[in-house]
Amino acid sequence: VTICKRVITIAALWPALCLLAGPVLAAKESGAKSEPAVSQATQTCLDCHVVATPGIVADWKKSRMASRTPEMGLKAPELERRITAKREDIPQDMRQVVVGCAECHTQRAKKHPGSFDHEGFRVHTVVSPQDCATCHPGERGEYSQNLMAHARGNLANNPVYMDLADHVNGVQKVSGGKVVYEKPTAMDQAESCFYCHGTEVKANGTRTVTNPDLGEVTVAKLSGWPNRGVGRKNPDGSLGSCTPCHTRHQFAIQAARNPATCAECHKGPDVPAYKVYKVSKHGNLFQALSKDWDLKALPWTVGKDFNAPSCAACHISLLVTADGAVLAKRTHRMNDRLWRRLIGLIYSHPHPKDPDTSKIKNADGMRLATTLDGKPASQYLIGEKEQASRRATMAKVCLGCHSDQWVDGQFQRLKASIKSADAMVRASTREMQEIWRAGLAVGPGKGSPFDEYIEQLWIEQWLFYANSVRLASAMIGADMGVFENGRWNMAKNVQQMRDWRKARQGRAK
Amino acid sequence: VTICKRVITIAALWPALCLLAGPVLAAKESGAKSEPAVSQATQTCLDCHVVATPGIVADWKKSRMASRTPEMGLKAPELERRITAKREDIPQDMRQVVVGCAECHTQRAKKHPGSFDHEGFRVHTVVSPQDCATCHPGERGEYSQNLMAHARGNLANNPVYMDLADHVNGVQKVSGGKVVYEKPTAMDQAESCFYCHGTEVKANGTRTVTNPDLGEVTVAKLSGWPNRGVGRKNPDGSLGSCTPCHTRHQFAIQAARNPATCAECHKGPDVPAYKVYKVSKHGNLFQALSKDWDLKALPWTVGKDFNAPSCAACHISLLVTADGAVLAKRTHRMNDRLWRRLIGLIYSHPHPKDPDTSKIKNADGMRLATTLDGKPASQYLIGEKEQASRRATMAKVCLGCHSDQWVDGQFQRLKASIKSADAMVRASTREMQEIWRAGLAVGPGKGSPFDEYIEQLWIEQWLFYANSVRLASAMIGADMGVFENGRWNMAKNVQQMRDWRKARQGRAK
Amino acid sequence: VTICKRVITIAALWPALCLLAGPVLAAKESGAKSEPAVSQATQTCLDCHVVATPGIVADWKKSRMASRTPEMGLKAPELERRITAKREDIPQDMRQVVVGCAECHTQRAKKHPGSFDHEGFRVHTVVSPQDCATCHPGERGEYSQNLMAHARGNLANNPVYMDLADHVNGVQKVSGGKVVYEKPTAMDQAESCFYCHGTEVKANGTRTVTNPDLGEVTVAKLSGWPNRGVGRKNPDGSLGSCTPCHTRHQFAIQAARNPATCAECHKGPDVPAYKVYKVSKHGNLFQALSKDWDLKALPWTVGKDFNAPSCAACHISLLVTADGAVLAKRTHRMNDRLWRRLIGLIYSHPHPKDPDTSKIKNADGMRLATTLDGKPASQYLIGEKEQASRRATMAKVCLGCHSDQWVDGQFQRLKASIKSADAMVRASTREMQEIWRAGLAVGPGKGSPFDEYIEQLWIEQWLFYANSVRLASAMIGADMGVFENGRWNMAKNVQQMRDWRKARQGRAK
């Protein structure tokens, strides 16, 4: 057992530590079947970190990864299997040990620019999807095709969206009656939009920080860190992060399946999915009954393990019926079950073909999937056939509990809600265009369309209200689509914009 | 056992199916006491639907109705009894079988205009309170006197409220600087106000939908469907629906008693009851401790089964003390414990005598329970004596845990909050009337009072803010009555309306 | 056993009552070790109150205090001890009996001006921190140094804040085109700001109330009651209340540690801490996993008993590691772990030295910790060294689960967010000052800065939006700091104020 040199203060605790570490070590040494082995390297990490960061060590010990080796995982029947790697693709020295500190934080160190020397190991802080892909290449492959893996670039590489972000996060300076927007700092962007979209984490050597117990500690010098955004760009060049949903270091599947996990990014007025879910019958039952459900079961049996879907059930999970038939295949490319984009845009449109949406250009040359008048940039979007196929995939999930009639009826409602929401965005955009034309605000071509008060009203029409209305219908939680940033607000907003214009045009209609 | 002819794809699953169905059938055939019988008709439904809609079959199997016959329910001691029908009023062939698919979806088919032929049965999709009344006539009778059973008509039959709904849900068209409200479509109304209030479900023969597995399926052609609104008008003419609270197909009492169930319609800014509850001490304790409470117990014992009320405890449930004394009788006519209306109106007023509020006319001939100046239409409202009686009924619930002094003090606070909220609605209405008088907006008599921006500000005063303030006091959750759509917003709104008027009148006070 | 004379209606229930009371009495009489004794006085209370207020009797019976005597509590090992009194400081007759009705509601009656004669006892309704200090003097002492104990006075004694409160709660009267704010009533203030801040409870003799079962009942005449505000001024002159968090009468530690408890006052837009927590990874895990955590354990072991902190973990609780090392000492003076005030102010500033903030005066003579231009009143605020020390105390908690690098990075982010939020408050204040200067609104010196619409916009900049941004960074829940009353709203608000001014100045920039 290596004793960390710095941890002088823990010397006194050594006997207690040994007691704690005892069973694990014993198991490792005897190779007892009931306690799978911990690698020597991971054990060395644990010896110090049980003192240095006791919370995450204890958290990890509760994880499935801490008590199962890849070899054990590979033996599970197909529907229960969590590992998508082939046996031969998992490094030999990893197969017979549990997945611990060293397996994730040192194994691919040479491929991580941010790696640094730490207590005799070459360690990297930022575990990337490429690391997880050692055992889970299927999920990693799917997720890389998921819009969310591209969430950072889809914002950072799109000048239209960045213009908006800059006018949300840039500090305004008022002097002499003028207001000037400053460029937002990297810190402010990281703590705002890119908290969820993901930062670009870059490694620049090492730096020293002061630990209250251990004194000076050498760590990697990382910019854009900490961050757990879904589209994070990692030092190894990979996109995305698995831990926003599969939270380190317990990686509990019941947490990934809990709507509160999705809520971390999908609750605000721009993406009120969680709020809609909560007032849907699905969310109602989740809150009222889920303490008696089995959120850990694999496969996940409709009606038996749970009686109303969480976000994961409809969008990601492998679902089976009580007789073992597959109702839906697991997918980490969530667009597999989504045919139309409802949020994060001006008008709703068919899903983009490519998860990198920064390439899209509309007929007016703007990097948007529709023009300001609502015309879709169809060459970038999936066609009717693909839409129908995805709709049918989602319908199968609905039909697990609902009749054909019911599902068909609700899908018609959704279509109608999308149409009305888009029409109300059109109304507000026409007002905005009239205002730009009249010179009452400075619009696209001449300045930012996102920096004046009247423009901010227009933004809320599509960024907040139309999203709520579409999601309220898609997820059947009407209470969040009427008076809570919904139809009421769409109606009022058009009137407010008109009122604003009339006041400035001498009330001449 | 009838095999559904269409389900060719399930043939391969038959052995699995039989295995699943086995125990039920066995029980049925042997008539074993421990497993009450499933009717032949219901078993036929289950044989196919365990494949066609596995989720709801499994859900129903967890229900109390799936494991108890009416006969068993009738034997329960009075305080534990869930059935209010007399034995002789329950059809003989239903008494000895559990309550399954056929018992609810076929039994009264001839009284349901929407019934259609389906696999040898005459089936109706929309189960109505009349169906539930077979065993639960007491609850049905009470509920039919509850305001909620009339929620659809109270909106649809009131031209004042429909004028508001039309200007919330109607798409606005902007062209040539003009804005025109279109009439909202039935779909949009159904997905907005009537989602909670309830649609009118009409049957018009049958139609064909395509199931991904089964191909073409004949179903009832229903307009206004799906819907689970509390005041739904059913094809059989009855009003209301039991499933918004007693959610199909588990009908779990612990869900009906869970505040998340009420939240489906009582969370938005127009009825923020759930939000207020959550920040009340009651809601606080529910969140913190209810996992250790017994939300299934019947009768429901104060202090033993639960330590803080959920919505149902104060408004509906039969409550007893540890010594078996009845603290409150169960009622599905919630107004039994409510003396004053706090929401869904301009000014607070005593509860209406009749749950059909569309008949009410104020002194100015408008279908409102008060005039715009606040004068109540007293002939339609309960008197002092009835108010006092209902207040005492609610007080008894409070006194289960609180001292006389405490309850008296809080009721005084509520009275004061109502007075102040109504006064602030009065202030904003006076501003509105001044604006109408000055010709700055087109008011009642000349046009809709609900379609212009300044009118929308006025609407928010009573539809959102005054409601929050009154409910925050009634349910003791002040945090939702001050800065969250509460007193702050009432104060600011009056100032904003005045500011708007002054700007248009050259700032002459 | 004393039988309460009034409770004639309960005579019939006597046998049931005796059955219920039986075990307790038996234990008391036999003095069996397994059932600690209930004092004669408390037993007398229980005999009636099990009928009069059955809910709280049953609630109390579930409490730890109902089954443990102080003597037992004193024997616990140090880290498990809940009593901070020395044995000799606890009155002798209280040591060997459980802590029941009489121990809290009669023991210090002569020190309580509100005490009154009730069934042979001298009883006081309002239990104060001085009462709890009989066994918990340490917590009481700390809490009295906590800002929250002074929450009432810090508002009531500060003319600046009371000017704001008066314009939130005062009813506005509109007549002849003029609007006048009336002084808010004591009831409205109690049901608004002072619900959380705490009322002043004054005793003025007794009064009679009518109980539906018992008829006329004599109770203390208390003004400002009921109230459970954290800074309540009690009839005995003490400040604060323990029950907002340690809710009577179960006093469950798992409730005090549950974030829903803090939410009662920390959820609205002025203090959106709970909303931020819910969308943080900490809150996410609490929602997803806490049903399997041990929220009752003492001491509270990081990683073992819980895997993500609740509010209490970071701000109050005694935390230990699995090897028994103390990570953080328990404190009820929460500022021990807080170096900078983020909310309830115009600009962020170092924590005040004294919890009574009503003494603070800024350079302009206003009772605020900064000037309107942001200059801190440094003589009243803690210095750099104390700030660093408190920051280190909090950092130790973070380091229980996070690396040095991570914590250091997040603290830098927080610093940046504070800076940007304060700069955006500065921008809006400059706009406001320009508006006051231009005579478009009546500002400080000439009138209230809190009563006009444009001023209300300015107030929201610091009272709502800047708070959200700072808290979202402090508690790492960005989704509540961007579009939900956050950076978006700060940006829009400055533009709206400018737009308002320009419209009134003929759009001359």
PDB file of N, CA, C and O in Angstrom, chain A residues 55-56 59 62 172 174 177 179 188 191 195 207 211 220 226 244 247 261 264 267-269 291 460 500 504, chain C residues 279 281 284 304 307 400-401 404-406 408 410 413 420 430 473 476 479 487-488 491-492 495 498-499 501:
ATOM      1  N   GLY A  55     -16.315  12.033   0.792  1.00  0.00           N
ATOM      2  CA  GLY A  55     -17.671  11.962   0.259  1.00  0.00           C
ATOM      3  C   GLY A  55     -17.753  11.175  -1.038  1.00  0.00           C
ATOM      4  O   GLY A  55     -18.611  10.318  -1.206  1.00  0.00           O
ATOM      5  N   ILE A  56     -16.800  11.462  -1.948  1.00  0.00           N
ATOM      6  CA  ILE A  56     -16.917  10.764  -3.233  1.00  0.00           C
ATOM      7  C   ILE A  56     -16.437   9.329  -3.142  1.00  0.00           C
ATOM      8  O   ILE A  56     -16.898   8.469  -3.894  1.00  0.00           O
ATOM      9  N   ASP A  59     -19.440   7.640  -1.913  1.00  0.00           N
ATOM     10  CA  ASP A  59     -20.437   7.661  -2.984  1.00  0.00           C
ATOM     11  C   ASP A  59     -20.139   6.546  -3.987  1.00  0.00           C
ATOM     12  O   ASP A  59     -21.009   5.764  -4.362  1.00  0.00           O
ATOM     13  N   LYS A  62     -21.017   3.024  -3.132  1.00  0.00           N
ATOM     14  CA  LYS A  62     -22.419   2.635  -3.310  1.00  0.00           C
ATOM     15  C   LYS A  62     -22.741   2.318  -4.774  1.00  0.00           C
ATOM     16  O   LYS A  62     -23.846   1.885  -5.076  1.00  0.00           O
ATOM     17  N   GLN A 172     -23.748  45.765 -18.895  1.00  0.00           N
ATOM     18  CA  GLN A 172     -24.075  47.037 -19.536  1.00  0.00           C
ATOM     19  C   GLN A 172     -23.500  48.183 -18.703  1.00  0.00           C
ATOM     20  O   GLN A 172     -23.586  48.171 -17.483  1.00  0.00           O
ATOM     21  N   VAL A 174     -23.737  52.208 -18.113  1.00  0.00           N
ATOM     22  CA  VAL A 174     -24.564  53.395 -18.359  1.00  0.00           C
ATOM     23  C   VAL A 174     -23.742  54.626 -18.036  1.00  0.00           C
ATOM     24  O   VAL A 174     -23.213  54.739 -16.924  1.00  0.00           O
ATOM     25  N   GLY A 177     -26.260  58.991 -20.182  1.00  0.00           N
ATOM     26  CA  GLY A 177     -27.514  58.679 -20.859  1.00  0.00           C
ATOM     27  C   GLY A 177     -27.380  57.587 -21.904  1.00  0.00           C
ATOM     28  O   GLY A 177     -28.350  57.190 -22.534  1.00  0.00           O
ATOM     29  N   VAL A 179     -26.111  53.617 -23.053  1.00  0.00           N
ATOM     30  CA  VAL A 179     -25.879  52.282 -22.521  1.00  0.00           C
ATOM     31  C   VAL A 179     -25.003  51.517 -23.498  1.00  0.00           C
ATOM     32  O   VAL A 179     -25.305  51.497 -24.697  1.00  0.00           O
ATOM     33  N   ASP A 188     -18.360  34.552 -17.000  1.00  0.00           N
ATOM     34  CA  ASP A 188     -19.808  34.778 -17.009  1.00  0.00           C
ATOM     35  C   ASP A 188     -20.504  33.865 -18.024  1.00  0.00           C
ATOM     36  O   ASP A 188     -21.588  33.342 -17.746  1.00  0.00           O
ATOM     37  N   GLU A 191     -20.742  30.464 -16.541  1.00  0.00           N
ATOM     38  CA  GLU A 191     -21.678  30.344 -15.420  1.00  0.00           C
ATOM     39  C   GLU A 191     -23.109  30.610 -15.862  1.00  0.00           C
ATOM     40  O   GLU A 191     -24.033  30.589 -15.043  1.00  0.00           O
ATOM     41  N   TYR A 195     -23.012  26.667 -18.851  1.00  0.00           N
ATOM     42  CA  TYR A 195     -23.170  25.754 -17.722  1.00  0.00           C
ATOM     43  C   TYR A 195     -23.894  24.495 -18.204  1.00  0.00           C
ATOM     44  O   TYR A 195     -23.493  23.377 -17.889  1.00  0.00           O
ATOM     45  N   ARG A 207      -1.047  23.977 -11.931  1.00  0.00           N
ATOM     46  CA  ARG A 207      -0.983  25.121 -11.036  1.00  0.00           C
ATOM     47  C   ARG A 207      -1.069  24.610  -9.601  1.00  0.00           C
ATOM     48  O   ARG A 207      -1.320  23.413  -9.369  1.00  0.00           O
ATOM     49  N   ASN A 211      -4.828  23.645  -0.023  1.00  0.00           N
ATOM     50  CA  ASN A 211      -5.832  22.846   0.672  1.00  0.00           C
ATOM     51  C   ASN A 211      -5.731  23.135   2.163  1.00  0.00           C
ATOM     52  O   ASN A 211      -4.629  23.184   2.705  1.00  0.00           O
ATOM     53  N   ALA A 220      -3.981  20.119 -12.281  1.00  0.00           N
ATOM     54  CA  ALA A 220      -3.971  20.559 -13.670  1.00  0.00           C
ATOM     55  C   ALA A 220      -4.513  21.972 -13.746  1.00  0.00           C
ATOM     56  O   ALA A 220      -5.433  22.339 -13.008  1.00  0.00           O
ATOM     57  N   PRO A 226     -14.726  24.140 -13.201  1.00  0.00           N
ATOM     58  CA  PRO A 226     -15.561  22.945 -13.416  1.00  0.00           C
ATOM     59  C   PRO A 226     -16.707  23.188 -14.402  1.00  0.00           C
ATOM     60  O   PRO A 226     -17.156  24.318 -14.585  1.00  0.00           O
ATOM     61  N   PRO A 244     -23.604  14.538 -16.410  1.00  0.00           N
ATOM     62  CA  PRO A 244     -24.792  15.332 -16.089  1.00  0.00           C
ATOM     63  C   PRO A 244     -25.971  14.428 -15.719  1.00  0.00           C
ATOM     64  O   PRO A 244     -26.764  14.766 -14.848  1.00  0.00           O
ATOM     65  N   THR A 247     -24.614  10.705 -12.769  1.00  0.00           N
ATOM     66  CA  THR A 247     -23.803  11.581 -11.929  1.00  0.00           C
ATOM     67  C   THR A 247     -22.714  10.838 -11.181  1.00  0.00           C
ATOM     68  O   THR A 247     -22.981   9.811 -10.546  1.00  0.00           O
ATOM     69  N   THR A 261     -33.192  15.007 -12.552  1.00  0.00           N
ATOM     70  CA  THR A 261     -31.893  15.084 -13.215  1.00  0.00           C
ATOM     71  C   THR A 261     -31.989  15.927 -14.481  1.00  0.00           C
ATOM     72  O   THR A 261     -31.145  16.795 -14.727  1.00  0.00           O
ATOM     73  N   GLU A 264     -32.199  19.861 -14.186  1.00  0.00           N
ATOM     74  CA  GLU A 264     -31.048  20.740 -13.961  1.00  0.00           C
ATOM     75  C   GLU A 264     -30.904  21.736 -15.114  1.00  0.00           C
ATOM     76  O   GLU A 264     -30.475  22.865 -14.905  1.00  0.00           O
ATOM     77  N   LYS A 267     -35.672  23.403 -16.958  1.00  0.00           N
ATOM     78  CA  LYS A 267     -36.709  23.932 -16.080  1.00  0.00           C
ATOM     79  C   LYS A 267     -36.997  25.406 -16.319  1.00  0.00           C
ATOM     80  O   LYS A 267     -38.114  25.860 -16.126  1.00  0.00           O
ATOM     81  N   GLY A 268     -36.004  26.159 -16.687  1.00  0.00           N
ATOM     82  CA  GLY A 268     -36.172  27.600 -16.900  1.00  0.00           C
ATOM     83  C   GLY A 268     -37.187  27.882 -17.994  1.00  0.00           C
ATOM     84  O   GLY A 268     -37.615  26.978 -18.719  1.00  0.00           O
ATOM     85  N   PRO A 269     -37.587  29.155 -18.140  1.00  0.00           N
ATOM     86  CA  PRO A 269     -38.641  29.495 -19.098  1.00  0.00           C
ATOM     87  C   PRO A 269     -38.274  29.222 -20.553  1.00  0.00           C
ATOM     88  O   PRO A 269     -39.165  29.117 -21.402  1.00  0.00           O
ATOM     89  N   LYS A 291     -42.192   6.216  -5.148  1.00  0.00           N
ATOM     90  CA  LYS A 291     -41.406   5.634  -4.064  1.00  0.00           C
ATOM     91  C   LYS A 291     -41.611   4.121  -3.991  1.00  0.00           C
ATOM     92  O   LYS A 291     -40.787   3.406  -3.426  1.00  0.00           O
ATOM     93  N   GLU A 460     -38.897  36.909 -26.166  1.00  0.00           N
ATOM     94  CA  GLU A 460     -39.645  36.105 -25.192  1.00  0.00           C
ATOM     95  C   GLU A 460     -40.813  35.365 -25.846  1.00  0.00           C
ATOM     96  O   GLU A 460     -41.227  34.312 -25.360  1.00  0.00           O
ATOM     97  N   TRP A 500     -46.750  49.384 -27.676  1.00  0.00           N
ATOM     98  CA  TRP A 500     -45.471  50.101 -27.673  1.00  0.00           C
ATOM     99  C   TRP A 500     -45.305  50.884 -28.975  1.00  0.00           C
ATOM    100  O   TRP A 500     -44.937  52.057 -28.971  1.00  0.00           O
ATOM    101  N   ARG A 504     -45.488  55.159 -29.883  1.00  0.00           N
ATOM    102  CA  ARG A 504     -44.391  55.887 -30.531  1.00  0.00           C
ATOM    103  C   ARG A 504     -44.768  56.406 -31.917  1.00  0.00           C
ATOM    104  O   ARG A 504     -44.050  57.214 -32.507  1.00  0.00           O
TER     105      ARG A 504
ATOM    106  N   VAL C 279     -32.329  23.017  -8.930  1.00  0.00           N
ATOM    107  CA  VAL C 279     -31.740  22.760 -10.244  1.00  0.00           C
ATOM    108  C   VAL C 279     -30.224  22.609 -10.168  1.00  0.00           C
ATOM    109  O   VAL C 279     -29.549  22.555 -11.196  1.00  0.00           O
ATOM    110  N   LYS C 281     -26.892  20.300  -9.006  1.00  0.00           N
ATOM    111  CA  LYS C 281     -26.640  18.861  -8.944  1.00  0.00           C
ATOM    112  C   LYS C 281     -26.923  18.351  -7.530  1.00  0.00           C
ATOM    113  O   LYS C 281     -27.407  17.226  -7.352  1.00  0.00           O
ATOM    114  N   ASN C 284     -30.630  18.010  -7.321  1.00  0.00           N
ATOM    115  CA  ASN C 284     -30.999  16.900  -8.201  1.00  0.00           C
ATOM    116  C   ASN C 284     -30.822  15.565  -7.460  1.00  0.00           C
ATOM    117  O   ASN C 284     -31.738  14.734  -7.402  1.00  0.00           O
ATOM    118  N   LYS C 304     -21.729   8.519   3.435  1.00  0.00           N
ATOM    119  CA  LYS C 304     -22.392   7.326   3.956  1.00  0.00           C
ATOM    120  C   LYS C 304     -23.876   7.633   4.221  1.00  0.00           C
ATOM    121  O   LYS C 304     -24.758   6.965   3.697  1.00  0.00           O
ATOM    122  N   ASN C 307     -25.403  11.663   0.067  1.00  0.00           N
ATOM    123  CA  ASN C 307     -24.460  11.780  -1.036  1.00  0.00           C
ATOM    124  C   ASN C 307     -24.475  13.133  -1.726  1.00  0.00           C
ATOM    125  O   ASN C 307     -23.771  13.329  -2.712  1.00  0.00           O
ATOM    126  N   GLY C 400     -15.116  18.009   1.112  1.00  0.00           N
ATOM    127  CA  GLY C 400     -15.538  16.667   1.511  1.00  0.00           C
ATOM    128  C   GLY C 400     -15.829  15.791   0.301  1.00  0.00           C
ATOM    129  O   GLY C 400     -15.704  14.567   0.363  1.00  0.00           O
ATOM    130  N   CYS C 401     -16.217  16.425  -0.784  1.00  0.00           N
ATOM    131  CA  CYS C 401     -16.560  15.661  -1.991  1.00  0.00           C
ATOM    132  C   CYS C 401     -15.838  16.132  -3.245  1.00  0.00           C
ATOM    133  O   CYS C 401     -15.814  15.420  -4.245  1.00  0.00           O
ATOM    134  N   ASP C 404      -9.602  20.116  -4.756  1.00  0.00           N
ATOM    135  CA  ASP C 404      -9.133  21.492  -4.540  1.00  0.00           C
ATOM    136  C   ASP C 404      -9.363  22.343  -5.783  1.00  0.00           C
ATOM    137  O   ASP C 404      -9.821  23.473  -5.705  1.00  0.00           O
ATOM    138  N   GLN C 405      -9.022  21.779  -6.911  1.00  0.00           N
ATOM    139  CA  GLN C 405      -9.138  22.456  -8.181  1.00  0.00           C
ATOM    140  C   GLN C 405     -10.581  22.867  -8.469  1.00  0.00           C
ATOM    141  O   GLN C 405     -10.864  23.976  -8.899  1.00  0.00           O
ATOM    142  N   TRP C 406     -11.446  21.951  -8.194  1.00  0.00           N
ATOM    143  CA  TRP C 406     -12.855  22.160  -8.449  1.00  0.00           C
ATOM    144  C   TRP C 406     -13.384  23.298  -7.573  1.00  0.00           C
ATOM    145  O   TRP C 406     -14.045  24.225  -8.055  1.00  0.00           O
ATOM    146  N   ASP C 408     -11.715  25.630  -5.904  1.00  0.00           N
ATOM    147  CA  ASP C 408     -11.083  26.897  -6.235  1.00  0.00           C
ATOM    148  C   ASP C 408     -11.714  27.493  -7.497  1.00  0.00           C
ATOM    149  O   ASP C 408     -12.024  28.685  -7.548  1.00  0.00           O
ATOM    150  N   GLN C 410     -14.731  26.997  -8.698  1.00  0.00           N
ATOM    151  CA  GLN C 410     -16.105  27.454  -8.477  1.00  0.00           C
ATOM    152  C   GLN C 410     -16.133  28.752  -7.676  1.00  0.00           C
ATOM    153  O   GLN C 410     -16.971  29.627  -7.918  1.00  0.00           O
ATOM    154  N   ARG C 413     -15.560  31.522  -9.949  1.00  0.00           N
ATOM    155  CA  ARG C 413     -16.787  31.793 -10.708  1.00  0.00           C
ATOM    156  C   ARG C 413     -17.767  32.646  -9.893  1.00  0.00           C
ATOM    157  O   ARG C 413     -18.379  33.580 -10.394  1.00  0.00           O
ATOM    158  N   SER C 420     -20.314  40.840 -11.746  1.00  0.00           N
ATOM    159  CA  SER C 420     -21.191  41.184 -12.871  1.00  0.00           C
ATOM    160  C   SER C 420     -22.582  41.593 -12.396  1.00  0.00           C
ATOM    161  O   SER C 420     -23.168  42.543 -12.918  1.00  0.00           O
ATOM    162  N   ARG C 430     -27.781  53.798 -12.125  1.00  0.00           N
ATOM    163  CA  ARG C 430     -27.436  55.016 -12.870  1.00  0.00           C
ATOM    164  C   ARG C 430     -28.623  55.501 -13.701  1.00  0.00           C
ATOM    165  O   ARG C 430     -28.907  56.697 -13.771  1.00  0.00           O
ATOM    166  N   SER C 473     -24.803  31.102  -8.733  1.00  0.00           N
ATOM    167  CA  SER C 473     -23.379  30.796  -8.789  1.00  0.00           C
ATOM    168  C   SER C 473     -22.892  30.224  -7.455  1.00  0.00           C
ATOM    169  O   SER C 473     -22.092  29.290  -7.435  1.00  0.00           O
ATOM    170  N   ILE C 476     -24.591  26.838  -7.405  1.00  0.00           N
ATOM    171  CA  ILE C 476     -24.329  26.082  -8.633  1.00  0.00           C
ATOM    172  C   ILE C 476     -25.614  25.508  -9.240  1.00  0.00           C
ATOM    173  O   ILE C 476     -25.734  24.306  -9.486  1.00  0.00           O
ATOM    174  N   ASP C 479     -29.474  27.225 -14.037  1.00  0.00           N
ATOM    175  CA  ASP C 479     -30.744  27.371 -14.749  1.00  0.00           C
ATOM    176  C   ASP C 479     -31.641  28.435 -14.114  1.00  0.00           C
ATOM    177  O   ASP C 479     -32.516  28.992 -14.783  1.00  0.00           O
ATOM    178  N   ARG C 487     -29.808  36.664 -15.442  1.00  0.00           N
ATOM    179  CA  ARG C 487     -29.020  37.559 -16.297  1.00  0.00           C
ATOM    180  C   ARG C 487     -29.884  38.156 -17.407  1.00  0.00           C
ATOM    181  O   ARG C 487     -29.749  39.334 -17.747  1.00  0.00           O
ATOM    182  N   TRP C 488     -30.735  37.330 -17.992  1.00  0.00           N
ATOM    183  CA  TRP C 488     -31.649  37.834 -19.022  1.00  0.00           C
ATOM    184  C   TRP C 488     -32.470  38.998 -18.488  1.00  0.00           C
ATOM    185  O   TRP C 488     -32.624  40.038 -19.138  1.00  0.00           O
ATOM    186  N   ALA C 491     -30.440  42.202 -17.928  1.00  0.00           N
ATOM    187  CA  ALA C 491     -30.162  42.875 -19.202  1.00  0.00           C
ATOM    188  C   ALA C 491     -31.417  43.593 -19.724  1.00  0.00           C
ATOM    189  O   ALA C 491     -31.363  44.766 -20.105  1.00  0.00           O
ATOM    190  N   LYS C 492     -32.533  42.878 -19.689  1.00  0.00           N
ATOM    191  CA  LYS C 492     -33.780  43.439 -20.203  1.00  0.00           C
ATOM    192  C   LYS C 492     -34.240  44.626 -19.358  1.00  0.00           C
ATOM    193  O   LYS C 492     -34.764  45.615 -19.878  1.00  0.00           O
ATOM    194  N   GLN C 495     -32.510  47.845 -20.176  1.00  0.00           N
ATOM    195  CA  GLN C 495     -33.030  48.341 -21.447  1.00  0.00           C
ATOM    196  C   GLN C 495     -34.446  48.906 -21.295  1.00  0.00           C
ATOM    197  O   GLN C 495     -34.804  49.906 -21.909  1.00  0.00           O
ATOM    198  N   ARG C 498     -34.271  52.301 -19.680  1.00  0.00           N
ATOM    199  CA  ARG C 498     -33.770  53.261 -20.649  1.00  0.00           C
ATOM    200  C   ARG C 498     -34.860  53.608 -21.667  1.00  0.00           C
ATOM    201  O   ARG C 498     -35.058  54.775 -22.026  1.00  0.00           O
ATOM    202  N   ASP C 499     -35.574  52.575 -22.109  1.00  0.00           N
ATOM    203  CA  ASP C 499     -36.664  52.761 -23.059  1.00  0.00           C
ATOM    204  C   ASP C 499     -37.733  53.674 -22.479  1.00  0.00           C
ATOM    205  O   ASP C 499     -38.262  54.563 -23.155  1.00  0.00           O
ATOM    206  N   ARG C 501     -37.313  55.942 -20.131  1.00  0.00           N
ATOM    207  CA  ARG C 501     -36.791  57.307 -20.052  1.00  0.00           C
ATOM    208  C   ARG C 501     -36.788  57.977 -21.422  1.00  0.00           C
ATOM    209  O   ARG C 501     -37.220  59.136 -21.565  1.00  0.00           O
TER     210      ARG C 501
END
